[in-house]
Coordinates of C-alpha atoms in Angstrom, one line a residue:
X1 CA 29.8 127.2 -116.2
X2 CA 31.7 126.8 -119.6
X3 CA 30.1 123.9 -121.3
X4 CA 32.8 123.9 -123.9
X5 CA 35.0 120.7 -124.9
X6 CA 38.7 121.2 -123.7
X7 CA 41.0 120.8 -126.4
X8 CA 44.8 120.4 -125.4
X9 CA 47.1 122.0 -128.1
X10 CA 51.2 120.9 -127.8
X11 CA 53.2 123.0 -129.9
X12 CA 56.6 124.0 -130.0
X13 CA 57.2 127.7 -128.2
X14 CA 54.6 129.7 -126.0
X15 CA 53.4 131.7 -129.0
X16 CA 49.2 131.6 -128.7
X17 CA 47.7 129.6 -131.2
X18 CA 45.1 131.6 -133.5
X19 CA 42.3 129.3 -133.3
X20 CA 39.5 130.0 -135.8
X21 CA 35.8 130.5 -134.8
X22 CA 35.0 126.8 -136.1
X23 CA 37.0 125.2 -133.7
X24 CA 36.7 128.2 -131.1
X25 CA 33.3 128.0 -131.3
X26 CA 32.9 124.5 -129.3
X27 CA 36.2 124.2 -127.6
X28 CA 38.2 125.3 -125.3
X29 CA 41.8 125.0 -126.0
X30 CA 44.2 124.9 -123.7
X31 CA 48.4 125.4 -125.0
X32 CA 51.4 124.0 -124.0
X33 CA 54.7 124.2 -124.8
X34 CA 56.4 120.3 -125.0
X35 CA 59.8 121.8 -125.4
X36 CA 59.7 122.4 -122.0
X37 CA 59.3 119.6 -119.4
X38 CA 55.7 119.7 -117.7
X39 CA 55.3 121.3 -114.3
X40 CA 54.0 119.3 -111.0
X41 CA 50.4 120.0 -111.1
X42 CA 48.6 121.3 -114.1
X43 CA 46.1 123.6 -114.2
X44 CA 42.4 121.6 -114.5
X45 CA 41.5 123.1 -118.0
X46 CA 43.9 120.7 -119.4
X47 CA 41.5 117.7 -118.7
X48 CA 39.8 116.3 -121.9
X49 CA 40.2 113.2 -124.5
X50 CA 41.4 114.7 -127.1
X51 CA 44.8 116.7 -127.9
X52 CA 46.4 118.4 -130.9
X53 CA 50.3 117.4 -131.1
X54 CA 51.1 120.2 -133.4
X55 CA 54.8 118.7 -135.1
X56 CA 54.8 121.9 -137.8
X57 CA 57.8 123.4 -135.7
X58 CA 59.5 120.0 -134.2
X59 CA 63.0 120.3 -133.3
X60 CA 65.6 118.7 -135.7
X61 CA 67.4 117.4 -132.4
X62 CA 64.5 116.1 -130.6
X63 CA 61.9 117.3 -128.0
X64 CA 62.9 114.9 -124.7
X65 CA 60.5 116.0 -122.9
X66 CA 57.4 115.0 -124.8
X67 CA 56.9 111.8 -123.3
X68 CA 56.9 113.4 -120.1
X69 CA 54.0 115.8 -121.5
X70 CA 51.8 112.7 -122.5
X71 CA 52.0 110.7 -119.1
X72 CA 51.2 113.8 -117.1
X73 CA 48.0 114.7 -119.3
X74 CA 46.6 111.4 -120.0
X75 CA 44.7 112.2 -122.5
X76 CA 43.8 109.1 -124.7
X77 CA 43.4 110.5 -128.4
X78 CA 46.1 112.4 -130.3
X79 CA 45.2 114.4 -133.8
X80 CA 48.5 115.6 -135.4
X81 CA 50.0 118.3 -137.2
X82 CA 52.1 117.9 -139.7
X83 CA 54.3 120.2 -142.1
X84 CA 54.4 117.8 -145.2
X85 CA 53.3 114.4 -145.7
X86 CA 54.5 111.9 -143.4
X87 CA 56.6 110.0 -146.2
X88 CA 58.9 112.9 -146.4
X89 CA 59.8 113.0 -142.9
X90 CA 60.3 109.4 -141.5
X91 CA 61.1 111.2 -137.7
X92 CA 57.5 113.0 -138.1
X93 CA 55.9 109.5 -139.4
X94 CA 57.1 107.7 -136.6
X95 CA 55.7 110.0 -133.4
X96 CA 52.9 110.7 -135.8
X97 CA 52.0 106.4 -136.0
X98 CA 52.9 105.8 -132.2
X99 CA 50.5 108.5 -130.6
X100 CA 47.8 110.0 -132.9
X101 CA 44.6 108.4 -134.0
X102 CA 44.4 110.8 -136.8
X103 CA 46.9 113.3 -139.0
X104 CA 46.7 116.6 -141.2
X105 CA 49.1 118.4 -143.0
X106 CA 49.3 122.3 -143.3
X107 CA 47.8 123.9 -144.4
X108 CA 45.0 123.2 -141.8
X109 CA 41.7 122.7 -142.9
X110 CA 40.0 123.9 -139.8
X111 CA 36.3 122.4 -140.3
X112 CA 37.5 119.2 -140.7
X113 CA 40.2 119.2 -137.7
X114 CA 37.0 120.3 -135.6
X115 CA 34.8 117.5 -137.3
X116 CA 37.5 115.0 -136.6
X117 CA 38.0 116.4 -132.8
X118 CA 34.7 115.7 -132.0
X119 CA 34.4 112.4 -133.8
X120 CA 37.3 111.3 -131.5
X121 CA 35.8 113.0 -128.7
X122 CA 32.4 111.0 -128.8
X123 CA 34.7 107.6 -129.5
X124 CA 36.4 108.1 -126.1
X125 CA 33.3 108.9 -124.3
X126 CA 31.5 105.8 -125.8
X127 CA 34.4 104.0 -125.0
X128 CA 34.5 105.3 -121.3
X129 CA 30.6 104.7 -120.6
X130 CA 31.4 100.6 -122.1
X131 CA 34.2 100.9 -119.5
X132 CA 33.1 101.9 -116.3
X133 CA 36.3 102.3 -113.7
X134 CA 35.9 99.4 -111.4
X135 CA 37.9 101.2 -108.6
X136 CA 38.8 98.1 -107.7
X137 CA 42.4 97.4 -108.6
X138 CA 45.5 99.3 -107.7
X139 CA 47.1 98.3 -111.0
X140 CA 44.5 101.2 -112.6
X141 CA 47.4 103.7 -110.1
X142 CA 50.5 101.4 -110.1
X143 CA 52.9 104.1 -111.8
X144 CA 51.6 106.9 -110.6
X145 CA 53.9 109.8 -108.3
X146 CA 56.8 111.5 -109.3
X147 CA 60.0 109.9 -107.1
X148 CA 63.0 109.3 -109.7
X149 CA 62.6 105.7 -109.2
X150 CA 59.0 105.9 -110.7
X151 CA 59.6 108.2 -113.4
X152 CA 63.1 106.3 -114.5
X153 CA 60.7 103.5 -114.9
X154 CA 58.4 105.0 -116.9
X155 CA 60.9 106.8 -118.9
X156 CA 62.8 103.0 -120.0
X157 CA 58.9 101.3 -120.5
X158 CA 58.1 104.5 -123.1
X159 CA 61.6 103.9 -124.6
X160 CA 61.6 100.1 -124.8
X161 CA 58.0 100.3 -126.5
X162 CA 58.8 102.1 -129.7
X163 CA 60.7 99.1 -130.5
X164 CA 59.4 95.4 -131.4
X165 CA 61.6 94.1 -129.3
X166 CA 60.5 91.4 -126.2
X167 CA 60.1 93.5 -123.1
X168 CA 61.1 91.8 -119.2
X169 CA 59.1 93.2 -116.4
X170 CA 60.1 92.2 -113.2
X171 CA 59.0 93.1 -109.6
X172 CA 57.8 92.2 -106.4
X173 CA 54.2 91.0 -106.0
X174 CA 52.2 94.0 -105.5
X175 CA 54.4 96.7 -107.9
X176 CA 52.1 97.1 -110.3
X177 CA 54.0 94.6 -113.6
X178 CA 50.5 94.6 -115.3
X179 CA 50.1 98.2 -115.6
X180 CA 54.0 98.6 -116.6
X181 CA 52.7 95.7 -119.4
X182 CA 49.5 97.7 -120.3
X183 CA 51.9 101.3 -120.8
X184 CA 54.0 99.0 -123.0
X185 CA 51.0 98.0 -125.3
X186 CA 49.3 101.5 -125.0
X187 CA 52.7 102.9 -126.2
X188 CA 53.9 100.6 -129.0
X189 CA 52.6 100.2 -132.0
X190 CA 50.7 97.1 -131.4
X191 CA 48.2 99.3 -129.4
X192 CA 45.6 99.4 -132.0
X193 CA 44.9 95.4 -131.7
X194 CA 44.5 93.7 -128.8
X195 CA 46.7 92.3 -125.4
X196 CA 46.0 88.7 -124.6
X197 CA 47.0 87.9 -121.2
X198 CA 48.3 84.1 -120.0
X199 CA 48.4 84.1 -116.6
X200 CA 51.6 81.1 -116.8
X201 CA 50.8 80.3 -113.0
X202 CA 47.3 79.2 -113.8
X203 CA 48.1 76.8 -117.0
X204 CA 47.9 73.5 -116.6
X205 CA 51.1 71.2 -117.9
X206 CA 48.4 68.8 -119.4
X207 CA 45.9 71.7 -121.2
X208 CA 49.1 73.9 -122.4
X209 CA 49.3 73.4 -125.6
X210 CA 45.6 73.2 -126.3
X211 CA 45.7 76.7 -124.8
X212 CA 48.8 78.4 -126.2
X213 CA 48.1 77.0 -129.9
X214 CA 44.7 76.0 -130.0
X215 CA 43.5 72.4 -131.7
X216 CA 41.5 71.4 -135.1
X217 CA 38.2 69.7 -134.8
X218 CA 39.1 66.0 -133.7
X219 CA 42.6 66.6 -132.6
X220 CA 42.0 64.6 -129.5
X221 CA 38.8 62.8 -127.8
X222 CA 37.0 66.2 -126.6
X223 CA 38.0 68.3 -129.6
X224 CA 34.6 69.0 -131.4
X225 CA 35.0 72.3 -132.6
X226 CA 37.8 73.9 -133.7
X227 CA 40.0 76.4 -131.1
X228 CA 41.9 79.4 -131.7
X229 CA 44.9 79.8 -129.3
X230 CA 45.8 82.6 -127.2
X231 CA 49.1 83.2 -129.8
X232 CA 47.0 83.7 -132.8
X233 CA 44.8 85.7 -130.4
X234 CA 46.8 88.0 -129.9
X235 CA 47.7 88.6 -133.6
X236 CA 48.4 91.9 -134.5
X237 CA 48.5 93.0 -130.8
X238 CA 50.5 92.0 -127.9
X239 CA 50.9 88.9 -125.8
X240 CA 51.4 89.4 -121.9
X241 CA 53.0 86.2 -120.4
X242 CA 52.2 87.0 -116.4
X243 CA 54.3 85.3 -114.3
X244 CA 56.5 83.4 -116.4
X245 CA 59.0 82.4 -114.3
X246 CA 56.1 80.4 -113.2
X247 CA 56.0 78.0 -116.2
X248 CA 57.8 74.4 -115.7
X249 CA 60.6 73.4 -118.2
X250 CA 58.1 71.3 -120.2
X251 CA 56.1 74.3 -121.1
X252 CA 59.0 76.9 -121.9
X253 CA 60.0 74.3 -124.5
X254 CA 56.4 74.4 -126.5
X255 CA 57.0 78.1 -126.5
X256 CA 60.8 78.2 -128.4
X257 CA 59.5 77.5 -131.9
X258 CA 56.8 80.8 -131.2
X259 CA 59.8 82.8 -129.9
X260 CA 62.5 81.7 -132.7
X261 CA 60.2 81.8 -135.9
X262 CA 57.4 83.7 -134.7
X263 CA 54.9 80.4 -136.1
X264 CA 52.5 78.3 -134.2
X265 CA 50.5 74.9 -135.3
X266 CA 47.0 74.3 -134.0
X267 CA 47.1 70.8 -131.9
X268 CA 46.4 68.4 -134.8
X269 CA 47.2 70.8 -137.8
X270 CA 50.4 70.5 -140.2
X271 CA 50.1 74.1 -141.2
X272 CA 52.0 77.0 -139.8
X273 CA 50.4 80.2 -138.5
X274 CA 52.8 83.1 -138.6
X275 CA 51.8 85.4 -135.7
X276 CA 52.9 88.9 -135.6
X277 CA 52.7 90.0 -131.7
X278 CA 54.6 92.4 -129.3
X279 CA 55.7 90.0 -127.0
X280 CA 55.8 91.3 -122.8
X281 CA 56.7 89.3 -119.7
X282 CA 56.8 89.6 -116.3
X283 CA 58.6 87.7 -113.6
X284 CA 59.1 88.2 -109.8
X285 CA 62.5 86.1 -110.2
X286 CA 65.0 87.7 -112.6
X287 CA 65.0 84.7 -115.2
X288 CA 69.2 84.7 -115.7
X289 CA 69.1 83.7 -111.5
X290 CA 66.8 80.8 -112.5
X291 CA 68.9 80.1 -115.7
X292 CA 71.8 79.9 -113.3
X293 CA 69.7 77.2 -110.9
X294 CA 68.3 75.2 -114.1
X295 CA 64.5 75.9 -113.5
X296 CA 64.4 78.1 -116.9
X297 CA 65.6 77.5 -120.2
X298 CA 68.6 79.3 -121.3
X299 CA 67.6 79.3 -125.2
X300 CA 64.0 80.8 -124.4
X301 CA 65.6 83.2 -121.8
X302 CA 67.8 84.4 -124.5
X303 CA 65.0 84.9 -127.4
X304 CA 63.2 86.8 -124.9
X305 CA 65.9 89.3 -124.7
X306 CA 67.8 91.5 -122.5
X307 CA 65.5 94.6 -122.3
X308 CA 64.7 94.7 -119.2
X309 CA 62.9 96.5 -116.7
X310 CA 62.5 96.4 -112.6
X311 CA 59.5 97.9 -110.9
X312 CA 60.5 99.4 -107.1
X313 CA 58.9 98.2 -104.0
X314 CA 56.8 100.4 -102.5
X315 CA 59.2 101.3 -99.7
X316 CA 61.9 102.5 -102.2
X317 CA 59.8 105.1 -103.4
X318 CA 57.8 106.8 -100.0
X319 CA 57.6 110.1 -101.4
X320 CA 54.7 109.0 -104.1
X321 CA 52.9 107.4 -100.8
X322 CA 50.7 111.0 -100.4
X323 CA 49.9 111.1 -104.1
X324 CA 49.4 106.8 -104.0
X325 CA 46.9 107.4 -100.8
X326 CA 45.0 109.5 -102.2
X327 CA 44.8 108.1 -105.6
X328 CA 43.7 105.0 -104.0
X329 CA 41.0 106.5 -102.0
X330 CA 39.0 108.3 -105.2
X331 CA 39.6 104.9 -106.7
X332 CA 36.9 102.6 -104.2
X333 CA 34.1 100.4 -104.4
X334 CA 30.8 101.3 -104.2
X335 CA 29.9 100.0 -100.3
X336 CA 33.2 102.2 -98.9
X337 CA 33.2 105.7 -98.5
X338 CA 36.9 108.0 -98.6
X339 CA 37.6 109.6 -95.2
X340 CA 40.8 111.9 -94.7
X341 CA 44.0 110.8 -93.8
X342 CA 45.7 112.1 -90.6
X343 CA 48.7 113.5 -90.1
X344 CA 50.1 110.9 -87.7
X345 CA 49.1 108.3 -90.2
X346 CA 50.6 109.5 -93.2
X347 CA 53.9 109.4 -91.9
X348 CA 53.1 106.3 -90.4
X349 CA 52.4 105.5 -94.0
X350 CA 55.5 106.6 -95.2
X351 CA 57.7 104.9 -92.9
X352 CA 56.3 101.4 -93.0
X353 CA 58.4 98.6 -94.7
X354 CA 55.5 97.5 -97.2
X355 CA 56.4 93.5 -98.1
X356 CA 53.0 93.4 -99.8
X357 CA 53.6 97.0 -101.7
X358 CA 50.4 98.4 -103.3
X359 CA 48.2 95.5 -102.7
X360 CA 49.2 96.1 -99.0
X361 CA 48.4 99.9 -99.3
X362 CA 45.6 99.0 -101.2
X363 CA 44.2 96.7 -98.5
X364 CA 45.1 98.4 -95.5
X365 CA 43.2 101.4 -96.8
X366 CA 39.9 99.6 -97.6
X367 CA 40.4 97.9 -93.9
X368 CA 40.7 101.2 -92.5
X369 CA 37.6 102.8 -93.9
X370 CA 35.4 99.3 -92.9
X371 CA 36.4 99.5 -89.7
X372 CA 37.6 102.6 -88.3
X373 CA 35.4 104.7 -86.5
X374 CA 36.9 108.0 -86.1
X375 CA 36.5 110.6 -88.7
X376 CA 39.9 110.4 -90.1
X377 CA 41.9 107.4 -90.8
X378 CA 44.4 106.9 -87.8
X379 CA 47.8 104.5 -87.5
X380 CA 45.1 102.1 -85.8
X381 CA 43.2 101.7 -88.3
X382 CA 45.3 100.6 -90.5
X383 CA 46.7 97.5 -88.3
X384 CA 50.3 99.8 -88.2
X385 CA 51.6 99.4 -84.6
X386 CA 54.8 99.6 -82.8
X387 CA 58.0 100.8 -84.3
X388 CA 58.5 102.0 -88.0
X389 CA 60.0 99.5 -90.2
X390 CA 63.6 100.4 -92.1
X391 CA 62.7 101.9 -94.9
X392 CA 65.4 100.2 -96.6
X393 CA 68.1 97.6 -96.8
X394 CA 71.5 98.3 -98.4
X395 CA 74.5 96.5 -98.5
X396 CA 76.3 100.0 -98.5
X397 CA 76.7 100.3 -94.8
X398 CA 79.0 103.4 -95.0
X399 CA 78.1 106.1 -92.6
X400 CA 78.0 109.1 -95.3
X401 CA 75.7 106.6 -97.4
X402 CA 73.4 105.9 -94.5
X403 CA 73.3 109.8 -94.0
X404 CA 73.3 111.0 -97.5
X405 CA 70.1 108.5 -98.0
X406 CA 68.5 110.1 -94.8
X407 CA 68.4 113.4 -95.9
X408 CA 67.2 113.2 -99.8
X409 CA 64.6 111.0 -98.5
X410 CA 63.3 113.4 -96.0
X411 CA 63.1 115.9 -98.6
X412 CA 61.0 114.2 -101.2
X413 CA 58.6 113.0 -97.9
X414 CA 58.1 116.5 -96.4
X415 CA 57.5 117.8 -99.5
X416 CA 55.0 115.0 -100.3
X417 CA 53.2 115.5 -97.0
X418 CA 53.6 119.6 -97.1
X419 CA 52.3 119.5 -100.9
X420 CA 55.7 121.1 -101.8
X421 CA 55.3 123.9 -99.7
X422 CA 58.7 125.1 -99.2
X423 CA 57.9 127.0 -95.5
X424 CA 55.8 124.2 -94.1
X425 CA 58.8 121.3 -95.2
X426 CA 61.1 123.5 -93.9
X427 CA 58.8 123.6 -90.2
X428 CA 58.3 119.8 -90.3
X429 CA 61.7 119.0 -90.5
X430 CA 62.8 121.6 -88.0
X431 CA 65.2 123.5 -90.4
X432 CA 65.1 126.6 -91.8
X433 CA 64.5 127.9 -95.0
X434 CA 68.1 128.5 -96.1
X435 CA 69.4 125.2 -95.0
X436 CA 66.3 123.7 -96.9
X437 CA 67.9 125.3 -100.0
X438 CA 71.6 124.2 -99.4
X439 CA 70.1 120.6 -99.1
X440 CA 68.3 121.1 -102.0
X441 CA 71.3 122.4 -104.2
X442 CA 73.5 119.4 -102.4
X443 CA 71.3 116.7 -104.3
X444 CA 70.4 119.2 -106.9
X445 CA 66.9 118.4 -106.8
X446 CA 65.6 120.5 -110.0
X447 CA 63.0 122.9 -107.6
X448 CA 61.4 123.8 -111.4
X449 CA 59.9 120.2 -111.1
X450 CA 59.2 119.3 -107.8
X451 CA 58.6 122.1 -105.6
X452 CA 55.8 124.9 -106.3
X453 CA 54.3 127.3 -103.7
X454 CA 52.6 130.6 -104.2
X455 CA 54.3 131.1 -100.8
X456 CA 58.0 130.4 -102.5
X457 CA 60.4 133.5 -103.7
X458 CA 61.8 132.3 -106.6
X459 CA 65.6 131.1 -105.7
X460 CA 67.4 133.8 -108.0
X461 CA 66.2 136.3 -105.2
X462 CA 67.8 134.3 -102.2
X463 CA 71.1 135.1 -100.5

């Protein structure tokens, strides 16, 4: 068993890195080529917590597929390569200060890239051991899967967090609006301090701006100390407001001064603190429909801003149910033990309408395993009887729409249940090969990224 470190190397091109014995020595590096979008499934030597983003041969127009390379590996701690100092390249400064811990220029002093590595490496360890996975939460695997709906998500969230704009996340309960917050913060460049959560549903009218500004010793009859409030909290960080369409008109108007000037005065204080935080949100009511119905304020609606993003329901993205499943079920708590899903269940899976989204998957699964007695989960289990729910519900009622739907959605779930296997989608939807093809080319799936089997001829060879 190789007991060295991995060490994921992104670089532009496919030519092999010449990695010295220093570094050699204790890791194992692993290179990839970020001018090329990633492929469904990595190989496992890519796992570690530490990368090299080597920007020594960065493209003048861009490389649009590296954010695509840094969700797939999730790796936590970036070390990058640059060809010059950072001040002469404001392109290479920018990636450089929004995802690495740590920067060199060329040429590479090898002994003290490896001294960094590990230095990082031991930080994220330490930091893993403090924070034990829970497995309790489906937030921690809210934005996993790889439907277009997902990944256009994740794509606007990564965009819409290099800026210092206010972000809008809005969703159904149960989509996961936390962990779409938490990838903003991650990715910004308020990541480095920390994200102080309100949860707006939960603040009291009376205790609101005691808890939003804080108060100076004496401010009022059970003031004795002095209190810092969650604004200047989240100083140098980001501020999550969960739920804000939850807050009455009262308390959206303590929070215009914060959003206008970016100041806040302690309850009983004269003196302005000027905060400097990423501001997120979330909402299960788009806030313009409220504007329109007078239960939000126009003016703090409009200082909040108009980039926007909407998580999918569950049942608007079935093809990420497989990879969901089974992410839920290595994420459990201690008393429950993962059993294997059945066929008849998966599709059962796939098919049901989901009101409660992941907190319903989430629950349904943990039901399941308590009280199911059969060695694999089954549709009973799981409280799904009768019927499968519509998957959907459009207002385009059109027959070529209803049909067009039908048949790209099969395709993502049969490949999702057959594990992209072209031969065994093909079987489970009673079509042949060929025909599996023209439907693919119809929708013009990209089979680079979502289809790989050791069983597949590559499609230049087909007729």
């Amino acid at each position: 068993m190789d007991s060295k470190r991995k060490l994921t190397w992104l670089t532009h091109g496919t030519q092999a890195v010449q990695v010295p014995g220093v570094l050699s020595s204790g890791w194992q590096v692993h290179q990839f080529d970020y001018t090329v979008p990633p492929r469904f499934g990595l190989p496992d030597g890519h796992q570690g917590h530490v990368g090299i983003l080597d920007l020594t041969r960065y493209p003048k127009d861009g490389a649009p597929h590296l954010d695509r390379w840094f969700e797939q590996l999730n790796i936590p701690l970036w070390i990058g390569i640059l060809p010059e100092a950072p001040s002469l390249n404001r392109q290479l400064a920018y990636l450089t200060s929004l995802h690495c811990s740590d920067y060199h220029t060329l040429p590479i002093d090898w002994e003290r890239l490896a001294m960094v590595a590990g230095h990082l490496w031991g930080m994220a360890e330490l930091h893993q051991k403090a924070t034990p996975a829970t497995g309790d939460d489906y937030q921690e695997i809210a934005l996993t899967g790889e439907s277009a709906a997902i990944r256009h998500v994740i794509s606007r969230l990564r965009r819409f967090a290099g800026t210092s704009e206010p972000v809008l996340i809005y969703g159904e309960s149960g989509t996961g609006k936390e962990a779409a917050a938490r990838l903003v913060h991650e990715q910004s460049l308020a990541r480095h301090g920390p994200l102080i959560t309100i949860n707006c549903a939960a603040l009291p009218v009376s205790l609101t701006q005691s808890e939003l500004f804080g108060h100076e010793k004496g401010a009022f009859t059970h003031a004795t100390s002095q209190r810092t409030g969650r604004l200047e909290a989240a100083d140098g960080g980001s501020l999550l407001l969960a739920g804000i369409d939850e807050l009455s008109l009262v308390q959206q108007s303590y929070l215009l001064r914060f959003l206008q000037e970016g100041v806040v005065e302690r309850v009983g204080s004269n003196h302005p603190v000027r905060i400097n935080a990423r501001l997120i949100a979330t909402a299960s009511t788009p806030l313009s429909e409220l504007v329109r119905h007078g239960t939000f304020r126009q003016d703090v609606f409009f200082r909040l801003g108009e980039m926007a993003v909407e998580l999918p329901p569950l049942r608007e993205r079935p093809e990420d149910i497989p990879q969901l499943t089974e992410a839920l079920l290595q994420r459990l708590p201690p008393h429950l033990s993962p059993k294997p899903v059945s066929q008849a269940t998966m599709q059962r899976l796939i098919t049901h309408s989901w009101p409660g989204n992941l907190r319903e998957l989430q629950n349904r699964l943990r039901q399941a395993l308590l009280l199911g007695e059969s060695p694999q989960i089954e549709p009973m289990d799981l409280g799904l009887y009768g019927i499968p729910a519509n998957v959907h519900d459009h207002h385009d009622l059109s027959l070529a729409q209803f049909r067009s739907r039908a048949e790209r959605q099969a395709l993502h779930c049969s490949l999702a249940l057959t594990r992209h296997n072209i031969s065994a989608a093909a079987r489970l939807l009673r079509i042949s090969r060929a025909s599996f093809y023209r439907l693919i080319d119809k929708y013009q799936l990209p089979l680079s990224d979502t289809i790989h089997s050791a069983n597949t001829p590559g499609r230049q060879t087909r007729r």
